[in-house]
Short mmCIF file of C-alpha atoms in Angstrom, two decimals:
data_model
loop_
_atom_site.label_atom_id
_atom_site.label_comp_id
_atom_site.label_asym_id
_atom_site.label_seq_id
_atom_site.Cartn_x
_atom_site.Cartn_y
_atom_site.Cartn_z
CA MET A 1288 -71.77 41.22 25.48
CA ASP A 1289 -68.13 42.25 25.12
CA ALA A 1290 -66.12 41.05 22.14
CA PRO A 1291 -63.38 38.56 23.06
CA THR A 1292 -59.91 40.06 23.41
CA LYS A 1293 -58.17 36.96 22.08
CA PRO A 1294 -59.18 34.08 19.84
CA ARG A 1295 -60.97 31.20 21.55
CA GLY A 1296 -60.74 27.68 20.29
CA CYS A 1297 -58.65 26.23 17.52
CA THR A 1298 -58.54 28.37 14.39
CA SER A 1299 -57.70 25.36 12.23
CA PHE A 1300 -60.74 23.47 13.52
CA LYS A 1301 -63.04 26.45 12.94
CA VAL A 1302 -61.78 26.94 9.37
CA ARG A 1303 -62.12 23.21 8.63
CA GLN A 1304 -65.63 23.23 10.08
CA LEU A 1305 -66.60 26.15 7.84
CA SER A 1306 -64.93 24.50 4.86
CA ARG A 1307 -66.87 21.27 5.41
CA ARG A 1308 -70.17 23.15 5.66
CA LEU A 1309 -69.42 25.17 2.51
CA SER A 1310 -68.40 21.99 0.66
CA GLN A 1311 -71.65 20.29 1.70
CA HIS A 1312 -73.62 23.32 0.50
CA TYR A 1313 -71.96 23.38 -2.94
CA ASP A 1314 -71.88 19.57 -3.28
CA ALA A 1315 -75.63 19.33 -2.64
CA GLU A 1316 -76.35 21.64 -5.56
CA VAL A 1317 -73.56 20.69 -8.01
CA SER A 1318 -74.29 16.96 -7.55
CA ARG A 1319 -77.56 17.54 -9.43
CA SER A 1320 -75.37 17.64 -12.55
CA GLY A 1321 -73.87 14.26 -11.72
CA LEU A 1322 -70.54 15.81 -10.72
CA LYS A 1323 -68.79 16.34 -7.44
CA THR A 1324 -67.71 19.92 -6.80
CA THR A 1325 -64.07 18.84 -7.12
CA GLN A 1326 -64.80 17.33 -10.55
CA TYR A 1327 -66.54 20.51 -11.66
CA SER A 1328 -63.52 22.50 -10.53
CA LEU A 1329 -61.20 20.24 -12.52
CA LEU A 1330 -63.33 20.59 -15.68
CA SER A 1331 -63.45 24.37 -15.19
CA HIS A 1332 -59.70 24.68 -14.81
CA LEU A 1333 -59.13 22.62 -17.95
CA ALA A 1334 -61.65 24.76 -19.82
CA ARG A 1335 -59.71 27.86 -18.79
CA LEU A 1336 -56.21 26.44 -19.36
CA GLY A 1337 -56.79 24.37 -22.48
CA PRO A 1338 -54.80 21.19 -23.14
CA SER A 1339 -52.36 20.73 -20.26
CA ARG A 1340 -49.70 18.39 -19.02
CA PRO A 1341 -51.01 16.68 -15.89
CA VAL A 1342 -48.03 17.92 -13.87
CA ASP A 1343 -48.85 21.52 -14.84
CA LEU A 1344 -52.54 21.04 -14.07
CA ALA A 1345 -51.66 19.53 -10.67
CA GLY A 1346 -49.50 22.57 -9.93
CA GLU A 1347 -52.29 24.93 -10.95
CA LEU A 1348 -54.73 23.08 -8.67
CA LYS A 1349 -52.21 22.87 -5.80
CA MET A 1350 -52.46 19.09 -5.60
CA THR A 1351 -50.05 16.23 -6.02
CA PRO A 1352 -49.80 14.56 -9.42
CA SER A 1353 -50.97 11.24 -7.91
CA THR A 1354 -54.09 12.89 -6.45
CA LEU A 1355 -54.80 14.54 -9.79
CA SER A 1356 -54.36 11.21 -11.57
CA ARG A 1357 -56.95 9.58 -9.29
CA ASN A 1358 -59.34 12.51 -9.83
CA LEU A 1359 -58.90 12.44 -13.61
CA GLN A 1360 -59.69 8.73 -14.05
CA PRO A 1361 -63.50 8.89 -13.63
CA LEU A 1362 -63.66 11.99 -15.87
CA ILE A 1363 -61.64 10.22 -18.57
CA ALA A 1364 -63.81 7.10 -18.22
CA ALA A 1365 -66.95 9.26 -18.63
CA GLY A 1366 -65.53 10.81 -21.80
CA TRP A 1367 -65.40 14.33 -20.36
CA ILE A 1368 -61.60 14.55 -20.49
CA ALA A 1369 -59.37 13.10 -23.20
CA GLN A 1370 -55.81 12.05 -22.60
CA GLY A 1371 -53.39 12.15 -25.53
CA ALA A 1372 -49.78 12.41 -26.55
CA GLY A 1373 -47.77 15.45 -25.56
CA ALA A 1374 -44.83 17.24 -27.14
CA ASP A 1375 -42.57 14.20 -26.87
CA ALA A 1376 -42.87 10.45 -26.30
CA ARG A 1377 -42.61 10.80 -22.52
CA SER A 1378 -45.30 13.45 -22.02
CA ARG A 1379 -49.05 13.50 -22.36
CA LEU A 1380 -51.77 16.10 -22.40
CA VAL A 1381 -55.26 16.15 -20.94
CA GLN A 1382 -58.03 18.26 -22.39
CA LEU A 1383 -61.73 18.85 -22.12
CA THR A 1384 -63.89 17.05 -24.67
CA GLU A 1385 -67.08 18.49 -26.17
CA ALA A 1386 -69.06 16.29 -23.80
CA GLY A 1387 -66.90 17.56 -20.93
CA GLU A 1388 -67.60 21.17 -21.87
CA ALA A 1389 -71.34 20.42 -21.99
CA LYS A 1390 -71.13 18.74 -18.56
CA ARG A 1391 -69.16 21.73 -17.20
CA ARG A 1392 -71.82 24.15 -18.45
CA GLU A 1393 -74.56 22.02 -16.89
CA ALA A 1394 -72.71 22.00 -13.56
CA LEU A 1395 -71.99 25.74 -13.83
CA ALA A 1396 -75.71 26.49 -13.61
CA HIS A 1397 -75.88 24.48 -10.37
CA TRP A 1398 -72.70 26.10 -9.04
CA LYS A 1399 -74.22 29.55 -9.69
CA THR A 1400 -77.37 28.50 -7.85
CA ALA A 1401 -75.26 27.35 -4.89
CA GLN A 1402 -73.39 30.68 -4.90
CA GLN A 1403 -76.64 32.67 -5.02
CA LYS A 1404 -78.13 30.62 -2.18
CA LEU A 1405 -74.99 31.16 -0.10
CA ASN A 1406 -75.11 34.91 -0.78
CA ALA A 1407 -78.75 34.92 0.36
CA LEU A 1408 -78.04 32.82 3.47
CA LEU A 1409 -74.99 34.76 4.64
CA GLY A 1410 -75.62 38.10 3.00
CA VAL A 1411 -73.52 39.52 0.19
CA GLU A 1412 -71.67 41.86 2.59
CA ARG A 1413 -70.58 38.93 4.78
CA VAL A 1414 -69.49 36.90 1.73
CA LEU A 1415 -67.46 39.85 0.43
CA ALA A 1416 -65.91 40.33 3.87
CA LEU A 1417 -65.12 36.61 4.05
CA HIS A 1418 -63.43 36.71 0.62
CA LEU A 1419 -61.36 39.72 1.69
CA LEU A 1420 -60.37 38.10 4.98
CA ILE A 1421 -59.39 34.86 3.23
CA ASP A 1422 -57.38 36.68 0.54
CA GLU A 1423 -55.56 38.79 3.13
CA SER A 1424 -54.87 35.74 5.29
CA LEU A 1425 -53.53 33.76 2.35
CA GLU A 1426 -51.25 36.64 1.44
CA LEU A 1427 -49.96 36.90 5.01
CA LEU A 1428 -49.38 33.15 5.12
CA GLY A 1429 -47.43 33.31 1.88
CA ALA A 1430 -49.91 31.50 -0.35
CA ASP A 1431 -49.80 32.61 -3.97
CA ASP A 1432 -53.02 31.04 -5.26
CA GLN A 1433 -56.21 33.04 -5.58
CA ALA A 1434 -59.85 32.12 -5.39
CA CYS A 1435 -61.11 29.92 -8.16
CA GLU A 1436 -62.96 31.65 -10.95
CA LEU A 1437 -65.18 28.80 -11.97
CA ASP A 1438 -67.59 30.60 -14.21
#
């Protein structure tokens, strides 16, 4: 069978389809910790960054401050993130609590399992090729964010 000479179908749809399947794969494993993958990512970024202003954290995560605020609320309610005063009366900081760090470590084990299962399903060579293709595509599209280092 000859390789196609031009792309067939909608690239956006294909990427979204892959993204949904990957999210389902990771969510199924990470949810065993009681977290959604997005919550684990938020805890991991805070662990890496340390106490942060929500606006800075939103920028780091490439999300709007209002979306971040909605995502932070259940983590604050669970006691995994603390919200406190910032440098002046108008600012505030969010930071990981000890319980949040313990929850992040618990979820990390599940995230690693999901990654290992994906490597086994797709093959390490294909995963490496996918990472390279994504990184190159993001660079060509002018995106400046890199893959998340969650561990």
